[in-house]
Amino acid sequence: MPSYNISQYSIGLQVNGEWRTIQVRTADTLLYVLRESLGLTGSKNGCDNGDCGTCTILVNGVPIKSCIMLTVEANGQHITTIEGLTHSPIMQAFVQQQAFQCGYCTPGFIVNCHGLLNAHPDANEETIGIWLESNICRCTSYEEIHKAVMSVFTSNNAAKPTSQGS
Amino acid sequence: MIPFNFEYYKPSSIPEAVELFRQLYAQGKNPMYYSGGTEIITWARMNAIRPGAVIDLKSISECNIIQYQYNHLVIGSCVPLSMLTAVNLFPLLSETAQGVADQTARNKITFGGNICGRIYYREAVLPLLLSNSRMLIAGLKGMREVSIHHVFVQQMRLESGEFIVQMITDREYLALPYVHVKKRQIGNVGYPLVTLAALKKDHQIRTAYSGVCAFPFRSIEMEQVLNDPMLSIEAKVDQAIDKLPAPVLTNTEASAAYRKFVLKHTLIETLSLLEGK
């Protein structure tokens, strides 16, 4: 039974493909540790309340708002932050579609969309809409963000072989 | 940032969890059971709660199942809301779960956590109230299985040291005709003005509500009126609203008067949809 009855202790987690052992407070959120202990400042602190989505990361491939997750919960888990998605198709699509203005929300959007593409490679409009509702863009770049996501889905589907094998 | 320290424990069995609670409580550490943890983190950050220890239930296998057992659907309390929707074994529950927060948050918010929350909407309980589900509860005195109606009266009424292990719903309720409507002030994410869940069994419409009063509820008195064949739909709805169990909520989302207006039209829509089924 894992238990930690001190305020500082050691956990191991994989961050962007690299195993790390870190000392954390039980009360530290994962967002805080990613930024302050691991120097991964791509995940932003927005609302700190699970509403805005700019701190979104992937935990074992599933989007999670890192401001409402304790770091101790990540013990033994695989974490992907925006820094781990460099050159990913969805990041490139955001650049090509200029799907941002100030850019503060962009890491969360990209990580969430990456999770969506992996979980639902054939997602319909309804599913895409539901997933995108998890993130807020105060510059209101929603139209461009939607275009960026759709461009990756379209590109992926065009690259798939047809039933005739062509 | 949470401004105080607490101890963290992650037991892998129900007896371990309960024993931990007993020990930590005896040590004066104000332990709290922890599932998705979203509310605990939020309240702790605001210094509104101050647990000296949290007991994370997510490694307890019984709290993570979602499966049929004989004639029942059994769902563990640590199952995330997004999972309920993804597996879709109880469509009314799937839709109700999908109305809570947003997709990413639902990956963290759990079924049990939503029902036990301090934020008073607790919408995931509505399908359980309509289907007369039962709760499997673990505590210092052992395990008990009780009707949702006995332990959820405005909010979960657990004894000190107890936690929900599973929710159990008879299979006959899973495929009944249903309606789920969530009306918000704006957009598709946020707290409800009115959430109405309804299902029809044996030609009778059952309804449960969140956002209307300061707690979720199902009212037999309202259902008696809503199923009165002698009344028009308008009369049913007007008389049902007169039988609400508490004052209608006024908060930043809406005034009581506006909520009543929304409730009336939501009920008319719901009855119109279900009466022909």
Coordinates of C-alpha atoms in Angstrom, one line a residue:
Chain A
M1 CA 0.0 0.0 0.0
P2 CA 1.8 3.2 -1.1
S3 CA 1.5 5.9 1.5
Y4 CA 3.3 9.1 2.1
N5 CA 3.1 10.6 5.5
I6 CA 5.6 13.3 5.0
S7 CA 5.2 16.5 3.1
Q8 CA 8.1 15.9 0.8
Y9 CA 8.7 12.5 -0.9
S10 CA 9.9 10.9 -4.1
I11 CA 7.8 9.7 -7.0
G12 CA 8.7 8.4 -10.5
L13 CA 6.8 9.4 -13.6
Q14 CA 7.5 9.4 -17.3
V15 CA 7.4 12.9 -18.8
N16 CA 7.5 13.3 -22.6
G17 CA 9.2 9.9 -22.9
E18 CA 11.8 10.4 -20.1
W19 CA 11.5 8.8 -16.7
R20 CA 12.0 11.3 -13.9
T21 CA 12.2 10.9 -10.2
I22 CA 11.2 14.0 -8.3
Q23 CA 10.6 15.3 -4.8
V24 CA 7.1 16.7 -4.4
R25 CA 4.7 17.9 -1.7
T26 CA 1.6 15.8 -1.5
A27 CA -0.4 19.0 -1.9
D28 CA 1.3 20.2 -5.1
T29 CA -0.7 20.0 -8.2
L30 CA 0.8 18.5 -11.3
L31 CA 0.7 21.8 -13.1
Y32 CA 2.8 23.4 -10.3
V33 CA 5.4 20.7 -10.4
L34 CA 5.6 20.6 -14.2
R35 CA 6.3 24.3 -14.3
E36 CA 8.3 24.9 -11.1
S37 CA 10.2 21.7 -10.6
L38 CA 10.6 20.4 -14.1
G39 CA 10.8 23.7 -16.0
L40 CA 8.1 22.7 -18.4
T41 CA 6.4 26.0 -18.6
G42 CA 4.4 25.3 -21.8
S43 CA 1.4 24.2 -19.6
K44 CA 0.0 27.5 -18.5
N45 CA -1.7 28.5 -15.3
G46 CA -5.0 30.1 -16.3
C47 CA -8.0 29.7 -14.0
D48 CA -6.3 27.2 -11.6
N49 CA -9.8 25.8 -11.2
G50 CA -10.3 23.3 -13.9
D51 CA -12.3 25.6 -16.2
C52 CA -10.1 27.1 -18.9
G53 CA -8.1 24.1 -20.1
T54 CA -4.8 26.0 -20.8
C55 CA -3.0 23.6 -18.4
T56 CA -4.2 20.5 -20.3
I57 CA -1.7 17.6 -20.5
L58 CA -2.1 13.9 -21.4
V59 CA -2.0 11.3 -18.7
N60 CA -1.5 7.9 -20.4
G61 CA -2.9 9.6 -23.5
V62 CA -6.0 11.0 -21.8
P63 CA -6.4 14.8 -21.6
I64 CA -6.4 16.0 -18.0
K65 CA -6.4 19.5 -16.6
S66 CA -3.2 19.5 -14.6
C67 CA -4.4 22.2 -12.2
I68 CA -6.9 19.7 -10.7
M69 CA -4.6 16.7 -10.4
L70 CA -2.2 16.1 -7.5
T71 CA 1.3 15.2 -8.6
V72 CA 1.2 12.2 -6.4
E73 CA -1.6 10.8 -8.5
A74 CA 0.9 10.8 -11.5
N75 CA 3.2 8.4 -9.8
G76 CA 4.1 5.7 -12.4
Q77 CA 2.1 7.4 -15.1
H78 CA 3.1 8.6 -18.6
I79 CA 2.7 12.3 -18.9
T80 CA 2.8 14.3 -22.2
T81 CA 3.0 18.1 -22.2
I82 CA 3.0 20.5 -25.1
E83 CA 6.9 20.2 -25.1
G84 CA 6.4 16.6 -26.0
L85 CA 4.4 17.4 -29.1
T86 CA 6.9 19.4 -31.0
H87 CA 6.4 19.0 -34.8
S88 CA 3.2 17.0 -34.2
P89 CA 0.7 17.3 -37.1
I90 CA -1.8 19.2 -34.9
M91 CA 0.9 21.7 -33.8
Q92 CA 1.8 22.3 -37.4
A93 CA -1.8 22.7 -38.3
F94 CA -2.2 25.4 -35.7
V95 CA 0.7 27.3 -37.2
Q96 CA -0.6 26.9 -40.8
Q97 CA -4.1 28.0 -39.9
Q98 CA -2.9 30.8 -37.6
A99 CA -5.1 29.3 -34.9
F100 CA -4.1 31.7 -32.1
Q101 CA -3.7 35.3 -31.3
C102 CA -2.1 35.8 -27.9
G103 CA -1.2 32.2 -27.7
Y104 CA -1.9 31.6 -24.0
C105 CA -4.5 29.0 -24.5
T106 CA -2.7 27.3 -27.4
P107 CA -0.7 24.7 -25.5
G108 CA -3.9 23.4 -23.9
F109 CA -5.8 23.3 -27.2
I110 CA -3.0 21.5 -29.0
V111 CA -2.6 18.9 -26.3
N112 CA -6.4 18.3 -26.1
C113 CA -6.7 18.0 -29.9
H114 CA -3.8 15.6 -30.0
G115 CA -5.6 13.5 -27.5
L116 CA -8.7 13.7 -29.6
L117 CA -6.9 12.6 -32.8
N118 CA -5.5 9.6 -31.0
A119 CA -8.7 8.6 -29.2
H120 CA -11.1 9.2 -32.1
P121 CA -9.3 9.2 -35.5
D122 CA -12.7 9.2 -37.2
A123 CA -14.4 11.7 -34.9
N124 CA -17.5 13.3 -36.2
E125 CA -18.4 17.0 -35.9
E126 CA -20.3 16.4 -32.7
T127 CA -17.4 14.6 -31.0
I128 CA -15.0 17.3 -32.1
G129 CA -17.3 20.0 -30.8
I130 CA -17.7 18.3 -27.4
W131 CA -13.9 17.9 -27.0
L132 CA -13.1 21.5 -28.0
E133 CA -15.6 22.8 -25.4
S134 CA -13.0 21.9 -22.8
N135 CA -10.8 24.8 -23.6
I136 CA -11.4 28.5 -23.6
C137 CA -9.8 31.1 -26.0
R138 CA -10.4 34.6 -24.8
C139 CA -9.1 35.9 -28.2
T140 CA -11.9 33.9 -29.7
S141 CA -9.8 32.1 -32.3
Y142 CA -12.3 29.3 -32.3
E143 CA -13.0 29.3 -36.0
E144 CA -9.3 29.0 -36.8
I145 CA -8.8 26.3 -34.2
H146 CA -11.7 24.3 -35.6
K147 CA -10.1 24.6 -39.1
A148 CA -6.8 23.4 -37.8
V149 CA -8.3 20.4 -36.2
M150 CA -10.4 19.6 -39.3
S151 CA -7.3 20.0 -41.5
V152 CA -5.6 17.2 -39.6
F153 CA -8.6 14.9 -39.7
T154 CA -9.0 15.6 -43.5
S155 CA -5.3 15.0 -44.1
N156 CA -5.3 11.7 -42.1
N157 CA -8.4 10.4 -43.8
A158 CA -6.9 11.2 -47.2
A159 CA -3.8 9.3 -46.4
K160 CA -5.8 6.2 -45.4
P161 CA -6.0 3.4 -48.0
T162 CA -9.4 2.8 -49.5
S163 CA -11.2 -0.5 -49.3
Q164 CA -9.8 -1.3 -52.8
G165 CA -6.3 -0.9 -51.4
S166 CA -5.5 2.1 -53.5
Chain B
M1 CA -1.5 26.3 -4.8
I2 CA -2.8 24.4 -1.8
P3 CA -1.5 26.4 1.2
F4 CA -1.1 23.5 3.6
N5 CA 0.3 20.0 3.7
F6 CA -1.6 16.7 4.0
E7 CA -0.7 13.1 4.1
Y8 CA -1.6 10.9 1.1
Y9 CA -2.5 7.2 1.1
K10 CA -3.5 4.9 -1.7
P11 CA -4.9 1.7 -0.4
S12 CA -5.6 -1.2 -2.7
S13 CA -8.5 -2.8 -0.8
I14 CA -11.7 -1.8 0.9
P15 CA -10.6 -3.0 4.4
E16 CA -7.3 -1.1 4.0
A17 CA -9.1 2.1 3.2
V18 CA -11.5 1.8 6.1
E19 CA -8.7 0.9 8.5
L20 CA -6.7 3.8 7.3
F21 CA -9.6 6.1 7.9
R22 CA -10.1 4.8 11.4
Q23 CA -6.4 5.2 12.3
L24 CA -6.1 8.7 10.8
Y25 CA -9.4 9.8 12.4
A26 CA -8.2 8.6 15.8
Q27 CA -5.0 10.6 15.3
G28 CA -7.1 13.7 14.7
K29 CA -6.0 14.1 11.1
N30 CA -9.4 14.9 9.6
P31 CA -9.0 12.3 6.8
M32 CA -11.0 12.5 3.6
Y33 CA -11.7 9.9 1.0
Y34 CA -10.4 11.0 -2.4
S35 CA -11.6 9.8 -5.8
G36 CA -11.3 12.2 -8.8
G37 CA -10.3 14.9 -6.3
T38 CA -11.3 17.9 -8.3
E39 CA -13.5 19.4 -5.6
I40 CA -11.1 18.6 -2.8
I41 CA -8.3 20.3 -4.7
T42 CA -10.5 23.3 -5.5
W43 CA -11.8 23.7 -1.9
A44 CA -8.4 23.1 -0.4
R45 CA -6.8 25.7 -2.7
M46 CA -9.4 28.2 -1.4
N47 CA -8.7 27.0 2.2
A48 CA -12.3 26.1 2.6
I49 CA -11.4 22.6 3.7
R50 CA -8.3 21.4 5.5
P51 CA -7.9 17.6 5.5
G52 CA -4.8 16.4 7.3
A53 CA -4.8 13.3 5.1
V54 CA -6.5 12.0 2.0
I55 CA -7.2 8.4 1.1
D56 CA -7.2 7.9 -2.6
L57 CA -9.6 5.1 -3.6
K58 CA -8.6 4.7 -7.2
S59 CA -6.5 1.6 -6.7
I60 CA -9.5 -0.3 -5.2
S61 CA -10.6 -2.7 -7.9
E62 CA -14.3 -2.8 -6.8
C63 CA -14.5 1.0 -7.2
N64 CA -13.4 0.8 -10.8
I65 CA -15.7 -1.8 -12.4
I66 CA -18.5 -1.1 -14.8
Q67 CA -20.2 -4.3 -15.8
Y68 CA -23.3 -6.4 -15.7
Q69 CA -23.7 -8.7 -12.7
Y70 CA -26.7 -11.0 -13.2
N71 CA -29.6 -8.7 -13.7
H72 CA -27.8 -5.5 -12.6
L73 CA -25.5 -2.9 -13.9
V74 CA -22.8 -2.3 -11.4
I75 CA -20.7 0.9 -11.6
G76 CA -17.7 1.6 -9.3
S77 CA -17.6 5.0 -7.6
C78 CA -14.2 5.8 -9.1
V79 CA -15.3 5.4 -12.7
P80 CA -14.8 8.8 -14.5
L81 CA -17.9 10.4 -15.9
S82 CA -16.4 10.3 -19.4
M83 CA -16.2 6.6 -19.2
L84 CA -19.9 6.3 -18.3
T85 CA -20.7 8.1 -21.6
A86 CA -18.1 6.1 -23.6
V87 CA -19.4 2.7 -22.6
N88 CA -23.0 3.9 -22.7
L89 CA -24.6 1.0 -20.9
F90 CA -27.3 3.2 -19.3
P91 CA -28.1 5.9 -21.9
L92 CA -29.9 8.3 -19.5
L93 CA -26.8 8.1 -17.3
S94 CA -24.5 8.6 -20.2
E95 CA -26.3 11.8 -21.3
T96 CA -26.6 13.1 -17.7
A97 CA -22.8 12.5 -17.2
Q98 CA -22.0 14.2 -20.4
G99 CA -23.8 17.3 -19.2
V100 CA -21.4 17.8 -16.2
A101 CA -18.5 20.2 -16.7
D102 CA -16.5 19.6 -19.9
Q103 CA -15.0 16.5 -21.6
T104 CA -11.5 17.0 -20.2
A105 CA -12.8 17.6 -16.7
R106 CA -15.0 14.5 -17.0
N107 CA -11.9 12.4 -17.5
K108 CA -11.1 13.3 -13.9
I109 CA -14.4 13.8 -12.2
T110 CA -15.7 10.4 -11.0
F111 CA -19.2 9.1 -10.6
G112 CA -19.0 8.8 -6.8
G113 CA -17.2 12.1 -6.5
N114 CA -19.9 14.0 -8.4
I115 CA -22.7 12.5 -6.2
C116 CA -20.8 13.3 -3.0
G117 CA -19.8 16.8 -4.1
R118 CA -20.4 19.9 -2.0
I119 CA -21.4 21.8 -5.1
Y120 CA -25.1 21.3 -5.0
Y121 CA -25.9 20.2 -8.6
R122 CA -24.6 16.6 -8.3
E123 CA -26.4 15.7 -11.5
A124 CA -25.1 12.2 -11.8
V125 CA -27.5 11.2 -9.1
L126 CA -30.6 11.9 -11.1
P127 CA -30.7 8.6 -13.1
L128 CA -30.1 6.7 -9.9
L129 CA -33.1 8.4 -8.2
L130 CA -35.3 7.6 -11.2
S131 CA -34.2 3.9 -11.4
N132 CA -34.4 3.2 -7.6
S133 CA -30.7 2.2 -7.7
R134 CA -28.9 0.9 -4.7
M135 CA -25.6 1.9 -3.2
L136 CA -22.9 -0.4 -1.9
I137 CA -21.3 1.5 0.9
A138 CA -18.2 0.5 2.9
G139 CA -17.5 1.8 6.4
L140 CA -16.2 1.1 9.9
K141 CA -19.1 -1.3 10.5
G142 CA -18.6 -3.2 7.3
M143 CA -20.5 -3.2 4.0
R144 CA -24.1 -2.2 3.5
E145 CA -26.3 -2.1 0.4
V146 CA -29.0 0.5 0.6
S147 CA -31.6 2.2 -1.6
I148 CA -30.4 5.5 -3.1
H149 CA -33.6 7.0 -1.5
H150 CA -32.3 6.2 2.0
V151 CA -28.8 7.6 1.6
F152 CA -29.4 10.5 -0.8
V153 CA -31.7 13.0 0.8
Q154 CA -30.8 16.3 -0.8
Q155 CA -27.2 15.1 -0.5
M156 CA -25.3 11.9 0.4
R157 CA -25.9 11.0 4.0
L158 CA -22.8 8.9 4.8
E159 CA -21.6 8.1 8.3
S160 CA -18.1 9.1 9.3
G161 CA -15.6 6.7 7.7
E162 CA -18.0 5.5 5.0
F163 CA -17.5 5.7 1.2
I164 CA -19.5 4.6 -1.8
V165 CA -18.1 1.5 -3.4
Q166 CA -20.6 0.9 -6.2
M167 CA -23.9 1.9 -7.6
I168 CA -26.3 -0.9 -8.6
T169 CA -29.1 -0.5 -11.1
D170 CA -31.6 -3.1 -12.2
R171 CA -31.2 -4.0 -15.8
E172 CA -34.9 -3.3 -16.6
Y173 CA -34.3 0.4 -16.2
L174 CA -31.5 0.8 -18.6
A175 CA -33.4 0.8 -21.9
L176 CA -36.6 2.6 -20.9
P177 CA -37.8 5.7 -22.8
Y178 CA -36.1 8.7 -21.3
V179 CA -35.5 12.4 -21.7
H180 CA -32.5 14.4 -20.4
V181 CA -32.5 18.2 -20.8
K182 CA -29.9 20.6 -19.4
K183 CA -30.6 24.3 -19.8
R184 CA -27.8 26.7 -19.0
Q185 CA -27.5 30.5 -19.0
I186 CA -25.3 30.3 -22.1
G187 CA -23.3 27.8 -24.1
N188 CA -22.9 24.1 -23.6
V189 CA -20.6 24.0 -20.6
G190 CA -21.6 25.2 -17.1
Y191 CA -23.9 24.8 -14.2
P192 CA -27.6 24.3 -14.9
L193 CA -30.5 26.6 -14.7
V194 CA -32.5 23.5 -14.9
T195 CA -31.5 19.9 -15.5
L196 CA -34.4 17.5 -15.9
A197 CA -34.0 13.8 -16.2
A198 CA -37.1 11.7 -16.9
L199 CA -37.9 8.2 -17.7
K200 CA -41.1 6.3 -18.3
K201 CA -41.8 3.0 -16.6
D202 CA -45.1 1.1 -16.6
H203 CA -46.8 4.0 -18.4
Q204 CA -45.7 6.4 -15.6
I205 CA -43.3 9.3 -16.1
R206 CA -40.7 9.8 -13.4
T207 CA -38.8 13.0 -13.1
A208 CA -35.7 14.2 -11.2
Y209 CA -34.2 17.7 -11.1
S210 CA -31.0 19.5 -10.5
G211 CA -30.5 23.3 -10.5
V212 CA -34.1 24.0 -9.6
C213 CA -33.7 24.0 -5.8
A214 CA -30.5 24.0 -3.8
F215 CA -30.2 20.2 -4.1
P216 CA -31.1 17.5 -6.6
F217 CA -34.3 15.7 -6.0
R218 CA -37.1 13.4 -7.2
S219 CA -40.6 14.2 -5.9
I220 CA -43.3 11.6 -5.8
E221 CA -45.9 14.4 -5.2
M222 CA -44.8 16.1 -8.4
E223 CA -44.9 12.8 -10.3
Q224 CA -48.5 12.1 -9.1
V225 CA -49.6 15.3 -10.7
L226 CA -47.6 14.9 -13.8
N227 CA -49.2 11.5 -14.4
D228 CA -52.8 12.6 -13.6
P229 CA -54.7 11.6 -16.8
M230 CA -57.5 14.1 -16.0
L231 CA -55.2 17.2 -16.4
S232 CA -53.9 18.9 -19.5
I233 CA -50.2 19.2 -19.9
E234 CA -50.2 22.8 -18.9
A235 CA -52.2 22.1 -15.7
K236 CA -50.0 19.2 -14.8
V237 CA -46.9 21.4 -15.1
D238 CA -48.4 24.3 -13.2
Q239 CA -49.6 22.0 -10.4
A240 CA -46.3 20.1 -10.3
I241 CA -44.3 23.4 -9.9
D242 CA -46.6 24.3 -7.0
K243 CA -45.3 21.1 -5.3
L244 CA -41.6 21.8 -5.5
P245 CA -39.9 20.6 -2.3
A246 CA -38.1 23.8 -1.6
P247 CA -37.8 27.4 -2.8
V248 CA -36.5 27.8 -6.3
L249 CA -32.8 28.7 -6.4
T250 CA -31.6 32.2 -7.1
N251 CA -27.9 32.6 -7.8
T252 CA -25.5 34.0 -10.3
E253 CA -26.8 31.7 -13.0
A254 CA -30.4 32.9 -12.8
S255 CA -33.2 34.3 -10.6
A256 CA -35.9 32.0 -9.1
A257 CA -38.5 33.6 -11.4
Y258 CA -36.5 32.9 -14.5
R259 CA -35.7 29.3 -13.4
K260 CA -39.4 28.7 -12.9
F261 CA -40.1 30.0 -16.4
V262 CA -37.4 27.6 -17.8
L263 CA -38.6 24.7 -15.7
K264 CA -42.2 25.1 -16.9
H265 CA -41.2 25.0 -20.5
T266 CA -38.7 22.2 -20.0
L267 CA -41.4 20.1 -18.3
I268 CA -43.9 20.8 -21.1
E269 CA -41.3 19.6 -23.6
T270 CA -40.5 16.6 -21.6
L271 CA -44.1 15.5 -21.1
S272 CA -44.8 16.0 -24.8
L273 CA -41.9 13.8 -25.7
L274 CA -42.7 11.0 -23.3
E275 CA -46.5 10.9 -23.2
G276 CA -46.6 9.2 -26.6
K277 CA -44.0 6.6 -25.8

